[in-house]
mmCIF file of C-alpha atoms in Angstrom:
data_model
loop_
_atom_site.group_PDB
_atom_site.id
_atom_site.type_symbol
_atom_site.label_atom_id
_atom_site.label_comp_id
_atom_site.label_asym_id
_atom_site.label_seq_id
_atom_site.Cartn_x
_atom_site.Cartn_y
_atom_site.Cartn_z
ATOM 1 C CA MET A 12 -1.650 12.833 -78.217
ATOM 2 C CA GLY A 13 -4.955 13.477 -76.392
ATOM 3 C CA LYS A 14 -5.971 9.799 -76.790
ATOM 4 C CA VAL A 15 -2.735 8.711 -75.292
ATOM 5 C CA MET A 16 -3.155 11.104 -72.293
ATOM 6 C CA VAL A 17 -6.700 9.628 -71.724
ATOM 7 C CA ILE A 18 -5.424 6.153 -71.621
ATOM 8 C CA ARG A 19 -2.591 7.144 -69.325
ATOM 9 C CA ASP A 20 -4.938 9.004 -66.953
ATOM 10 C CA ARG A 21 -5.837 6.315 -64.393
ATOM 11 C CA THR A 22 -9.438 7.393 -63.775
ATOM 12 C CA ALA A 23 -10.235 7.972 -67.453
ATOM 13 C CA GLY A 24 -8.523 4.650 -68.431
ATOM 14 C CA LEU A 25 -10.411 2.648 -65.891
ATOM 15 C CA CYS A 26 -13.754 4.179 -66.693
ATOM 16 C CA LEU A 27 -13.138 3.463 -70.419
ATOM 17 C CA ALA A 28 -12.252 -0.191 -69.575
ATOM 18 C CA GLY A 29 -15.450 -0.562 -67.523
ATOM 19 C CA ILE A 30 -17.519 0.921 -70.352
ATOM 20 C CA VAL A 31 -15.908 -1.437 -72.866
ATOM 21 C CA ALA A 32 -16.518 -4.487 -70.584
ATOM 22 C CA SER A 33 -20.198 -3.741 -69.989
ATOM 23 C CA GLY A 34 -20.771 -2.467 -73.517
ATOM 24 C CA PHE A 35 -19.672 -5.810 -75.069
ATOM 25 C CA GLY A 36 -22.212 -7.755 -73.053
ATOM 26 C CA THR A 37 -24.912 -5.135 -73.631
ATOM 27 C CA THR A 38 -24.559 -5.331 -77.363
ATOM 28 C CA ALA A 39 -24.526 -9.039 -77.319
ATOM 29 C CA MET A 40 -27.702 -9.116 -75.103
ATOM 30 C CA TRP A 41 -29.442 -6.553 -77.314
ATOM 31 C CA LEU A 42 -29.015 -8.714 -80.324
ATOM 32 C CA VAL A 43 -29.841 -12.075 -78.636
ATOM 33 C CA SER A 44 -33.003 -10.961 -76.838
ATOM 34 C CA GLY A 45 -35.023 -10.608 -80.002
ATOM 35 C CA ILE A 46 -33.715 -13.792 -81.499
ATOM 36 C CA TRP A 47 -34.406 -15.611 -78.203
ATOM 37 C CA VAL A 48 -38.064 -14.445 -78.021
ATOM 38 C CA LYS A 49 -38.595 -15.188 -81.670
ATOM 39 C CA SER A 50 -37.293 -18.762 -81.236
ATOM 40 C CA LEU A 51 -39.571 -19.418 -78.298
ATOM 41 C CA THR A 52 -42.792 -17.768 -79.418
ATOM 42 C CA GLY A 53 -42.519 -17.350 -83.204
ATOM 43 C CA SER A 54 -43.784 -13.867 -82.763
ATOM 44 C CA ASP A 55 -42.193 -10.997 -84.658
ATOM 45 C CA SER A 56 -44.034 -8.325 -82.578
ATOM 46 C CA LEU A 57 -42.836 -9.776 -79.250
ATOM 47 C CA ALA A 58 -39.277 -10.011 -80.678
ATOM 48 C CA ALA A 59 -39.482 -6.270 -81.573
ATOM 49 C CA LEU A 60 -40.690 -5.401 -78.209
ATOM 50 C CA THR A 61 -37.387 -6.511 -76.596
ATOM 51 C CA VAL A 62 -35.767 -3.448 -77.960
ATOM 52 C CA PHE A 63 -38.542 -1.308 -76.663
ATOM 53 C CA ALA A 64 -38.251 -2.841 -73.171
ATOM 54 C CA MET A 65 -34.555 -1.881 -73.005
ATOM 55 C CA TRP A 66 -35.107 1.624 -74.443
ATOM 56 C CA ALA A 67 -38.338 2.629 -72.686
ATOM 57 C CA PRO A 68 -36.614 3.650 -69.282
ATOM 58 C CA SER A 69 -34.765 6.339 -71.038
ATOM 59 C CA LEU A 70 -38.082 8.248 -71.189
ATOM 60 C CA ALA A 71 -37.733 8.687 -67.441
ATOM 61 C CA GLY A 72 -34.134 10.086 -67.900
ATOM 62 C CA PRO A 73 -34.654 13.202 -65.777
ATOM 63 C CA LEU A 74 -36.074 11.192 -62.921
ATOM 64 C CA LEU A 75 -33.464 8.445 -63.111
ATOM 65 C CA GLY A 76 -30.610 10.969 -63.494
ATOM 66 C CA THR A 77 -31.607 12.365 -60.152
ATOM 67 C CA VAL A 78 -30.098 9.256 -58.501
ATOM 68 C CA ALA A 79 -26.697 10.177 -59.831
ATOM 69 C CA ASP A 80 -27.003 13.534 -58.055
ATOM 70 C CA ARG A 81 -28.226 12.137 -54.779
ATOM 71 C CA VAL A 82 -25.425 9.633 -54.017
ATOM 72 C CA ARG A 83 -21.722 9.215 -54.582
ATOM 73 C CA ARG A 84 -21.272 8.170 -58.181
ATOM 74 C CA ARG A 85 -18.385 5.627 -57.880
ATOM 75 C CA PRO A 86 -20.326 3.407 -55.410
ATOM 76 C CA LEU A 87 -23.328 3.900 -57.592
ATOM 77 C CA LEU A 88 -21.530 2.604 -60.681
ATOM 78 C CA VAL A 89 -20.283 -0.503 -58.719
ATOM 79 C CA ALA A 90 -23.837 -1.196 -57.343
ATOM 80 C CA VAL A 91 -25.509 -0.886 -60.769
ATOM 81 C CA ASN A 92 -23.107 -3.366 -62.360
ATOM 82 C CA VAL A 93 -23.313 -5.794 -59.500
ATOM 83 C CA THR A 94 -27.090 -5.682 -59.653
ATOM 84 C CA LEU A 95 -27.073 -6.603 -63.297
ATOM 85 C CA ALA A 96 -24.411 -9.305 -62.766
ATOM 86 C CA LEU A 97 -26.659 -10.952 -60.206
ATOM 87 C CA LEU A 98 -29.843 -10.465 -62.120
ATOM 88 C CA LEU A 99 -28.949 -11.866 -65.514
ATOM 89 C CA PRO A 100 -28.343 -15.503 -64.415
ATOM 90 C CA SER A 101 -32.106 -15.538 -63.612
ATOM 91 C CA LEU A 102 -32.550 -15.973 -67.413
ATOM 92 C CA LEU A 103 -31.392 -19.594 -66.999
ATOM 93 C CA LEU A 104 -34.983 -20.216 -66.091
ATOM 94 C CA LEU A 105 -36.210 -19.052 -69.511
ATOM 95 C CA ASP A 106 -36.861 -22.268 -71.287
ATOM 96 C CA SER A 107 -40.395 -21.884 -72.848
ATOM 97 C CA ALA A 108 -42.796 -19.314 -74.303
ATOM 98 C CA ASP A 109 -44.693 -19.178 -70.973
ATOM 99 C CA ARG A 110 -41.611 -17.609 -69.251
ATOM 100 C CA VAL A 111 -40.910 -14.886 -71.791
ATOM 101 C CA TRP A 112 -42.274 -12.340 -69.312
ATOM 102 C CA LEU A 113 -39.113 -13.053 -67.249
ATOM 103 C CA LEU A 114 -36.956 -11.754 -70.083
ATOM 104 C CA PHE A 115 -38.987 -8.566 -70.511
ATOM 105 C CA CYS A 116 -38.771 -7.813 -66.718
ATOM 106 C CA VAL A 117 -35.004 -8.304 -66.786
ATOM 107 C CA LEU A 118 -34.640 -6.020 -69.857
ATOM 108 C CA ALA A 119 -36.671 -3.275 -68.140
ATOM 109 C CA VAL A 120 -34.400 -3.317 -65.173
ATOM 110 C CA TYR A 121 -31.496 -3.490 -67.589
ATOM 111 C CA GLY A 122 -32.565 -0.373 -69.367
ATOM 112 C CA THR A 123 -33.154 1.522 -66.036
ATOM 113 C CA CYS A 124 -29.800 0.625 -64.791
ATOM 114 C CA GLY A 125 -28.374 1.729 -68.027
ATOM 115 C CA VAL A 126 -29.817 5.221 -67.829
ATOM 116 C CA VAL A 127 -28.507 5.605 -64.271
ATOM 117 C CA GLN A 128 -25.109 4.325 -65.222
ATOM 118 C CA ASP A 129 -24.729 6.740 -68.177
ATOM 119 C CA ALA A 130 -25.645 9.720 -65.952
ATOM 120 C CA ALA A 131 -23.280 8.592 -63.253
ATOM 121 C CA GLU A 132 -20.423 8.059 -65.674
ATOM 122 C CA ALA A 133 -20.913 11.521 -67.283
ATOM 123 C CA ALA A 134 -21.046 13.239 -63.938
ATOM 124 C CA LEU A 135 -18.112 11.289 -62.378
ATOM 125 C CA LEU A 136 -15.836 11.853 -65.333
ATOM 126 C CA ALA A 137 -16.585 15.600 -65.592
ATOM 127 C CA GLY A 138 -15.136 16.119 -62.126
ATOM 128 C CA ALA A 139 -12.344 13.514 -62.197
ATOM 129 C CA VAL A 140 -10.793 14.073 -65.621
ATOM 130 C CA ASP A 141 -8.895 17.139 -67.009
ATOM 131 C CA GLN A 142 -11.469 19.293 -68.768
ATOM 132 C CA ARG A 143 -9.224 19.381 -71.885
ATOM 133 C CA LEU A 144 -9.510 15.559 -72.141
ATOM 134 C CA LEU A 145 -13.255 15.361 -72.099
ATOM 135 C CA GLY A 146 -13.636 15.503 -75.867
ATOM 136 C CA ASP A 147 -11.033 12.838 -76.308
ATOM 137 C CA PHE A 148 -12.716 10.600 -73.693
ATOM 138 C CA ASN A 149 -16.134 10.950 -75.247
ATOM 139 C CA GLY A 150 -14.584 10.214 -78.671
ATOM 140 C CA LEU A 151 -12.888 7.071 -77.363
ATOM 141 C CA ARG A 152 -16.145 6.078 -75.784
ATOM 142 C CA MET A 153 -17.864 6.403 -79.052
ATOM 143 C CA THR A 154 -15.125 4.357 -80.721
ATOM 144 C CA ALA A 155 -15.415 1.689 -78.048
ATOM 145 C CA ASN A 156 -19.269 1.515 -78.489
ATOM 146 C CA GLU A 157 -19.133 1.296 -82.236
ATOM 147 C CA SER A 158 -16.348 -1.355 -82.086
ATOM 148 C CA MET A 159 -18.480 -3.431 -79.823
ATOM 149 C CA LYS A 160 -21.293 -3.284 -82.318
ATOM 150 C CA LEU A 161 -18.900 -4.805 -84.949
ATOM 151 C CA ILE A 162 -17.439 -7.533 -82.550
ATOM 152 C CA ALA A 163 -20.223 -8.544 -80.203
ATOM 153 C CA PRO A 164 -22.986 -9.618 -82.688
ATOM 154 C CA PRO A 165 -21.089 -12.433 -84.333
ATOM 155 C CA VAL A 166 -19.922 -13.704 -81.007
ATOM 156 C CA ALA A 167 -23.406 -13.590 -79.517
ATOM 157 C CA ALA A 168 -24.905 -15.227 -82.617
ATOM 158 C CA GLY A 169 -22.394 -18.001 -82.446
ATOM 159 C CA LEU A 170 -22.967 -18.666 -78.802
ATOM 160 C CA PHE A 171 -26.785 -18.611 -79.195
ATOM 161 C CA ALA A 172 -26.600 -21.010 -82.087
ATOM 162 C CA ARG A 173 -24.380 -23.440 -80.159
ATOM 163 C CA TYR A 174 -25.470 -23.131 -76.576
ATOM 164 C CA GLY A 175 -28.713 -21.140 -76.519
ATOM 165 C CA GLY A 176 -29.663 -17.685 -75.003
ATOM 166 C CA ALA A 177 -28.702 -18.659 -71.452
ATOM 167 C CA SER A 178 -24.980 -18.709 -72.577
ATOM 168 C CA VAL A 179 -25.202 -15.127 -73.729
ATOM 169 C CA ALA A 180 -26.945 -14.092 -70.424
ATOM 170 C CA LEU A 181 -24.104 -15.618 -68.459
ATOM 171 C CA LEU A 182 -21.539 -13.829 -70.713
ATOM 172 C CA ASP A 183 -23.263 -10.568 -70.085
ATOM 173 C CA ALA A 184 -23.351 -11.138 -66.314
ATOM 174 C CA ALA A 185 -19.582 -11.806 -66.446
ATOM 175 C CA THR A 186 -18.981 -8.546 -68.258
ATOM 176 C CA PHE A 187 -20.956 -6.642 -65.725
ATOM 177 C CA ALA A 188 -19.127 -8.306 -62.872
ATOM 178 C CA LEU A 189 -15.839 -7.334 -64.521
ATOM 179 C CA ALA A 190 -17.110 -3.733 -64.957
ATOM 180 C CA ALA A 191 -18.077 -3.539 -61.299
ATOM 181 C CA GLY A 192 -14.548 -4.633 -60.300
ATOM 182 C CA ILE A 193 -12.993 -2.000 -62.662
ATOM 183 C CA PHE A 194 -15.158 0.775 -61.177
ATOM 184 C CA ALA A 195 -14.281 -0.315 -57.646
ATOM 185 C CA LEU A 196 -10.691 0.468 -58.465
ATOM 186 C CA LEU A 197 -11.338 4.021 -59.140
ATOM 187 C CA ARG A 198 -9.741 6.592 -56.855
ATOM 188 C CA VAL A 199 -11.898 9.637 -56.792
ATOM 189 C CA ARG A 200 -12.734 12.069 -54.093
ATOM 190 C CA GLU A 201 -16.454 12.791 -53.979
ATOM 191 C CA GLU A 202 -18.163 15.191 -51.560
ATOM 192 C CA LYS A 203 -21.271 13.748 -49.847
ATOM 193 C CA PRO A 204 -24.204 15.022 -51.894
ATOM 194 C CA ALA A 205 -26.675 17.316 -50.167
ATOM 195 C CA ARG A 206 -29.966 15.605 -49.374
ATOM 196 C CA PRO A 207 -33.146 17.519 -50.263
ATOM 197 C CA GLY A 208 -36.274 17.371 -48.027
ATOM 198 C CA ARG A 209 -38.103 15.196 -50.549
ATOM 199 C CA ALA A 210 -36.408 12.249 -52.342
ATOM 200 C CA TRP A 211 -37.110 13.467 -55.877
ATOM 201 C CA ALA A 212 -37.136 17.195 -55.264
ATOM 202 C CA GLY A 213 -35.447 19.170 -58.060
ATOM 203 C CA THR A 214 -35.969 16.427 -60.708
ATOM 204 C CA ALA A 215 -36.667 19.065 -63.300
ATOM 205 C CA GLU A 216 -33.551 21.154 -62.573
ATOM 206 C CA GLY A 217 -31.599 19.356 -65.273
ATOM 207 C CA ALA A 218 -34.225 20.331 -67.852
ATOM 208 C CA ARG A 219 -34.317 23.969 -66.627
ATOM 209 C CA PHE A 220 -30.635 24.303 -66.788
ATOM 210 C CA LEU A 221 -30.504 22.919 -70.317
ATOM 211 C CA TRP A 222 -33.154 25.275 -71.511
ATOM 212 C CA ARG A 223 -31.641 28.444 -69.855
ATOM 213 C CA SER A 224 -28.035 27.667 -71.180
ATOM 214 C CA PRO A 225 -27.172 29.495 -74.403
ATOM 215 C CA VAL A 226 -24.433 26.957 -74.959
ATOM 216 C CA LEU A 227 -26.267 23.657 -74.308
ATOM 217 C CA ARG A 228 -29.738 24.399 -75.633
ATOM 218 C CA PRO A 229 -28.800 24.736 -79.419
ATOM 219 C CA LEU A 230 -26.541 21.700 -79.211
ATOM 220 C CA VAL A 231 -29.053 19.491 -77.563
ATOM 221 C CA LEU A 232 -31.944 20.662 -79.829
ATOM 222 C CA ALA A 233 -29.663 20.107 -82.949
ATOM 223 C CA GLY A 234 -28.773 16.670 -81.601
ATOM 224 C CA GLY A 235 -32.419 15.781 -81.229
ATOM 225 C CA ALA A 236 -33.290 17.022 -84.699
ATOM 226 C CA THR A 237 -30.354 15.133 -86.211
ATOM 227 C CA MET A 238 -31.315 11.939 -84.494
ATOM 228 C CA LEU A 239 -34.883 12.344 -85.778
ATOM 229 C CA LEU A 240 -33.510 12.458 -89.284
ATOM 230 C CA ALA A 241 -31.172 9.565 -88.486
ATOM 231 C CA GLY A 242 -34.183 7.497 -87.489
ATOM 232 C CA LEU A 243 -35.837 8.202 -90.759
ATOM 233 C CA ASN A 244 -32.648 7.352 -92.624
ATOM 234 C CA GLY A 245 -32.447 4.061 -90.695
ATOM 235 C CA ALA A 246 -36.049 3.258 -91.629
ATOM 236 C CA LEU A 247 -35.288 3.737 -95.224
ATOM 237 C CA LEU A 248 -32.149 1.601 -95.447
ATOM 238 C CA PHE A 249 -33.862 -1.576 -96.491
ATOM 239 C CA ALA A 250 -35.770 0.265 -99.234
ATOM 240 C CA VAL A 251 -32.496 1.784 -100.389
ATOM 241 C CA VAL A 252 -30.896 -1.635 -100.775
ATOM 242 C CA ASP A 253 -33.888 -3.081 -102.549
ATOM 243 C CA GLU A 254 -35.339 -0.208 -104.640
ATOM 244 C CA VAL A 255 -32.208 1.919 -105.301
ATOM 245 C CA LEU A 256 -29.372 -0.498 -105.401
ATOM 246 C CA GLY A 257 -31.244 -3.700 -106.395
ATOM 247 C CA HIS A 258 -29.468 -5.950 -103.832
ATOM 248 C CA ALA A 259 -30.660 -8.625 -101.407
ATOM 249 C CA PRO A 260 -31.442 -7.465 -97.921
ATOM 250 C CA THR A 261 -28.201 -9.033 -96.597
ATOM 251 C CA PHE A 262 -26.314 -6.039 -98.247
ATOM 252 C CA VAL A 263 -27.591 -3.932 -95.366
ATOM 253 C CA GLY A 264 -25.048 -5.655 -93.244
ATOM 254 C CA VAL A 265 -22.278 -4.392 -95.500
ATOM 255 C CA LEU A 266 -23.541 -0.839 -95.356
ATOM 256 C CA TYR A 267 -23.801 -1.017 -91.539
ATOM 257 C CA GLY A 268 -20.285 -2.302 -91.300
ATOM 258 C CA VAL A 269 -18.927 0.586 -93.378
ATOM 259 C CA GLN A 270 -20.972 2.991 -91.324
ATOM 260 C CA GLY A 271 -19.593 1.638 -88.063
ATOM 261 C CA ALA A 272 -16.075 2.072 -89.446
ATOM 262 C CA GLY A 273 -16.770 5.721 -90.065
ATOM 263 C CA SER A 274 -18.080 6.181 -86.476
ATOM 264 C CA VAL A 275 -14.898 4.527 -85.056
ATOM 265 C CA LEU A 276 -12.778 7.020 -87.058
ATOM 266 C CA THR A 277 -14.810 9.899 -85.717
ATOM 267 C CA GLY A 278 -14.339 8.770 -82.194
ATOM 268 C CA LEU A 279 -10.521 8.680 -82.643
ATOM 269 C CA LEU A 280 -10.389 12.221 -84.218
ATOM 270 C CA SER A 281 -13.039 13.976 -82.214
ATOM 271 C CA GLY A 282 -10.889 15.169 -79.254
ATOM 272 C CA ALA A 283 -8.325 16.801 -81.541
ATOM 273 C CA LEU A 284 -11.021 18.414 -83.681
ATOM 274 C CA LEU A 285 -12.897 19.774 -80.631
ATOM 275 C CA ARG A 286 -9.726 21.450 -79.503
ATOM 276 C CA ARG A 287 -9.399 23.250 -82.727
ATOM 277 C CA LEU A 288 -13.040 24.073 -83.527
ATOM 278 C CA PRO A 289 -15.886 25.567 -81.508
ATOM 279 C CA GLU A 290 -18.329 22.916 -80.524
ATOM 280 C CA ARG A 291 -21.166 24.398 -82.627
ATOM 281 C CA VAL A 292 -18.968 24.418 -85.744
ATOM 282 C CA TYR A 293 -17.780 20.841 -85.151
ATOM 283 C CA ALA A 294 -21.276 19.651 -84.624
ATOM 284 C CA ALA A 295 -22.706 21.596 -87.637
ATOM 285 C CA GLY A 296 -19.948 20.219 -89.897
ATOM 286 C CA GLY A 297 -20.785 16.621 -88.835
ATOM 287 C CA ILE A 298 -24.467 17.273 -89.354
ATOM 288 C CA ALA A 299 -23.979 18.726 -92.843
ATOM 289 C CA LEU A 300 -21.710 15.732 -93.889
ATOM 290 C CA PHE A 301 -24.416 13.301 -92.601
ATOM 291 C CA ALA A 302 -27.107 15.213 -94.531
ATOM 292 C CA VAL A 303 -25.302 15.261 -97.736
ATOM 293 C CA ALA A 304 -24.429 11.558 -97.428
ATOM 294 C CA VAL A 305 -28.110 10.637 -96.765
ATOM 295 C CA ALA A 306 -29.251 12.557 -99.885
ATOM 296 C CA GLY A 307 -26.390 10.775 -101.804
ATOM 297 C CA ARG A 308 -27.978 7.411 -101.119
ATOM 298 C CA SER A 309 -30.641 8.167 -103.682
ATOM 299 C CA MET A 310 -28.047 7.444 -106.443
ATOM 300 C CA PRO A 311 -28.063 3.828 -107.765
ATOM 301 C CA TYR A 312 -24.336 3.068 -107.490
ATOM 302 C CA ASP A 313 -22.747 0.691 -105.010
ATOM 303 C CA ALA A 314 -19.590 2.750 -104.818
ATOM 304 C CA VAL A 315 -21.628 5.874 -103.896
ATOM 305 C CA ALA A 316 -23.623 3.897 -101.330
ATOM 306 C CA LEU A 317 -20.524 2.640 -99.633
ATOM 307 C CA VAL A 318 -18.937 6.164 -99.486
ATOM 308 C CA CYS A 319 -22.231 7.610 -98.144
ATOM 309 C CA SER A 320 -22.437 4.964 -95.501
ATOM 310 C CA GLY A 321 -18.891 5.805 -94.291
ATOM 311 C CA ALA A 322 -19.783 9.488 -94.339
ATOM 312 C CA VAL A 323 -23.032 8.915 -92.358
ATOM 313 C CA GLY A 324 -21.069 7.043 -89.839
ATOM 314 C CA PHE A 325 -18.400 9.728 -89.602
ATOM 315 C CA GLY A 326 -20.725 12.727 -89.525
ATOM 316 C CA LEU A 327 -23.587 11.544 -87.310
ATOM 317 C CA PRO A 328 -21.608 11.139 -83.991
ATOM 318 C CA CYS A 329 -20.152 14.624 -84.205
ATOM 319 C CA VAL A 330 -23.173 16.468 -82.637
ATOM 320 C CA LEU A 331 -23.514 13.660 -80.019
ATOM 321 C CA VAL A 332 -19.904 14.002 -78.854
ATOM 322 C CA ALA A 333 -20.019 17.786 -78.931
ATOM 323 C CA ALA A 334 -23.294 17.975 -77.026
ATOM 324 C CA MET A 335 -22.238 15.528 -74.281
ATOM 325 C CA THR A 336 -18.740 17.145 -73.861
ATOM 326 C CA ALA A 337 -20.501 20.556 -73.564
ATOM 327 C CA VAL A 338 -22.879 19.130 -70.954
ATOM 328 C CA GLN A 339 -19.995 17.956 -68.880
ATOM 329 C CA ARG A 340 -18.111 21.220 -69.144
ATOM 330 C CA GLU A 341 -20.936 23.661 -68.639
ATOM 331 C CA THR A 342 -23.036 22.077 -65.922
ATOM 332 C CA PRO A 343 -22.627 22.457 -62.245
ATOM 333 C CA ASP A 344 -21.741 19.126 -60.416
ATOM 334 C CA THR A 345 -24.830 19.331 -58.272
ATOM 335 C CA VAL A 346 -27.182 18.841 -61.283
ATOM 336 C CA LEU A 347 -24.929 17.166 -63.681
ATOM 337 C CA GLY A 348 -26.533 13.666 -63.408
ATOM 338 C CA ARG A 349 -29.967 15.077 -64.098
ATOM 339 C CA THR A 350 -28.745 17.322 -66.911
ATOM 340 C CA ALA A 351 -26.832 14.558 -68.666
ATOM 341 C CA ALA A 352 -29.765 12.144 -68.354
ATOM 342 C CA THR A 353 -32.218 14.773 -69.605
ATOM 343 C CA ALA A 354 -29.907 15.614 -72.538
ATOM 344 C CA GLN A 355 -29.769 11.837 -73.477
ATOM 345 C CA THR A 356 -33.564 11.625 -73.486
ATOM 346 C CA LEU A 357 -34.032 14.772 -75.629
ATOM 347 C CA VAL A 358 -31.389 13.646 -78.118
ATOM 348 C CA PHE A 359 -32.429 9.967 -78.497
ATOM 349 C CA LEU A 360 -36.203 10.032 -78.124
ATOM 350 C CA PRO A 361 -36.718 11.507 -81.497
ATOM 351 C CA ASN A 362 -34.733 8.663 -83.056
ATOM 352 C CA ALA A 363 -37.157 5.964 -81.745
ATOM 353 C CA VAL A 364 -40.191 8.094 -82.927
ATOM 354 C CA ALA A 365 -38.694 8.572 -86.375
ATOM 355 C CA LEU A 366 -37.979 4.910 -86.822
ATOM 356 C CA ALA A 367 -41.733 4.173 -86.456
ATOM 357 C CA LEU A 368 -42.702 7.154 -88.571
ATOM 358 C CA GLY A 369 -40.263 6.255 -91.381
ATOM 359 C CA ALA A 370 -41.573 2.681 -91.361
ATOM 360 C CA GLY A 371 -44.997 4.040 -92.300
ATOM 361 C CA LEU A 372 -43.847 6.757 -94.811
ATOM 362 C CA VAL A 373 -41.680 4.355 -96.806
ATOM 363 C CA ALA A 374 -44.800 2.449 -97.794
ATOM 364 C CA VAL A 375 -46.481 5.518 -99.447
ATOM 365 C CA VAL A 376 -43.599 7.840 -100.419
ATOM 366 C CA ASP A 377 -40.851 7.199 -102.886
ATOM 367 C CA VAL A 378 -37.559 6.442 -101.124
ATOM 368 C CA ARG A 379 -35.625 8.810 -103.228
ATOM 369 C CA VAL A 380 -37.872 11.720 -102.448
ATOM 370 C CA MET A 381 -37.634 10.987 -98.734
ATOM 371 C CA LEU A 382 -33.864 10.754 -98.832
ATOM 372 C CA THR A 383 -33.678 14.180 -100.538
ATOM 373 C CA VAL A 384 -36.034 15.697 -98.033
ATOM 374 C CA VAL A 385 -34.049 14.284 -95.065
ATOM 375 C CA GLY A 386 -30.811 15.576 -96.502
ATOM 376 C CA ALA A 387 -32.234 19.074 -97.086
ATOM 377 C CA LEU A 388 -33.619 19.155 -93.454
ATOM 378 C CA GLY A 389 -30.166 18.065 -92.169
ATOM 379 C CA VAL A 390 -28.403 20.838 -94.068
ATOM 380 C CA ALA A 391 -30.983 23.310 -92.682
ATOM 381 C CA THR A 392 -30.215 22.043 -89.124
ATOM 382 C CA ALA A 393 -26.550 22.563 -89.583
ATOM 383 C CA VAL A 394 -26.959 26.049 -90.930
ATOM 384 C CA ALA A 395 -29.357 27.000 -88.110
ATOM 385 C CA LEU A 396 -26.820 25.714 -85.514
ATOM 386 C CA VAL A 397 -24.116 28.055 -86.565
ATOM 387 C CA THR A 398 -26.145 31.048 -87.556
ATOM 388 C CA VAL A 399 -28.850 31.388 -84.917
ATOM 389 C CA ARG A 400 -27.752 34.109 -82.494
ATOM 390 C CA ARG A 401 -26.937 33.034 -78.968
ATOM 391 C CA ALA A 402 -29.569 33.990 -76.478
ATOM 392 C CA VAL A 403 -28.622 36.184 -73.549
ATOM 393 C CA PRO A 404 -27.736 33.892 -70.568
ATOM 394 C CA ALA A 405 -30.436 33.810 -67.883
ATOM 395 C CA ARG A 406 -29.595 34.975 -64.438
ATOM 396 C CA PRO A 407 -28.820 32.089 -61.954
#
């Protein structure tokens, strides 16, 4: 019922449509960027740097989130999407290895706009949508994002193979133009934000609010710890397929597909579960399921591997949905953009660090041992989330 109410809610429905439109193009561009650079330069390292170029701006999350607290959010969403729609066609000029720098510049702007957009969306929805529907909306957003990861890659790969990278850039530009039009249709009343004496004054307020909140701090810390373990798990997946299951590397695609299906299911159920369970309990249950599934990947059976992949996909998003929903519910509107962006940085930064760490560890430590350790740490994180006593709230 909650999902139906979200879709029927005009503001929530339009926001979700805008997210789906831009998310399709983003997933396609994320995949093709590395392939494009590899085809032009032959360099694996430069191809890998495309992901870093898109991800790096999230390190400045608290600073970029300030933008969403300094201007009205609906016009900001429109402006961000129009900017990307106008910027992406410049990649039509990318036709040789000498011009690869152009793609990296575009991806850096792309990532920056993405951080600002995520903060603005979170802040706008928190004030425009019924608080009881936030869990459903965040779940549907998760479902939409995971669905795009299943649909967009084959479309992007087909376009690239037939027409080249420029065709994918134009497709992405069209999705951002569509998203801009959708966000322009939103009917929300926003008060004019107060302007501080200095442009970036109060940038750290989001981090301060998170740290002082007895509700948000444990959820965000647990989210960061879980994504650290998820990064290690991701770095081990090829070794699992090779050393544990004895399959060719292409079997990774099968496991990722099952994992994506699990995440889609979580998105559909999360709103109802969050209405029935405390956020900490819901998040801890998901972390525990993820942890047990990661440890289960040490068993050399295809059926077990498939079940564990589905369980990883189902369990991992729980803490992410719970944390973002709590941020939207607990944070004052005046600092919500900064708080949401800071939370995103704290949760997802450990994942990138762990991917690099895991890539080094898998060369020297047996993959079964690492899977067991990651699983044990995940269970410990879940137990800590539900047993650590809440701190006394700080005075405002």
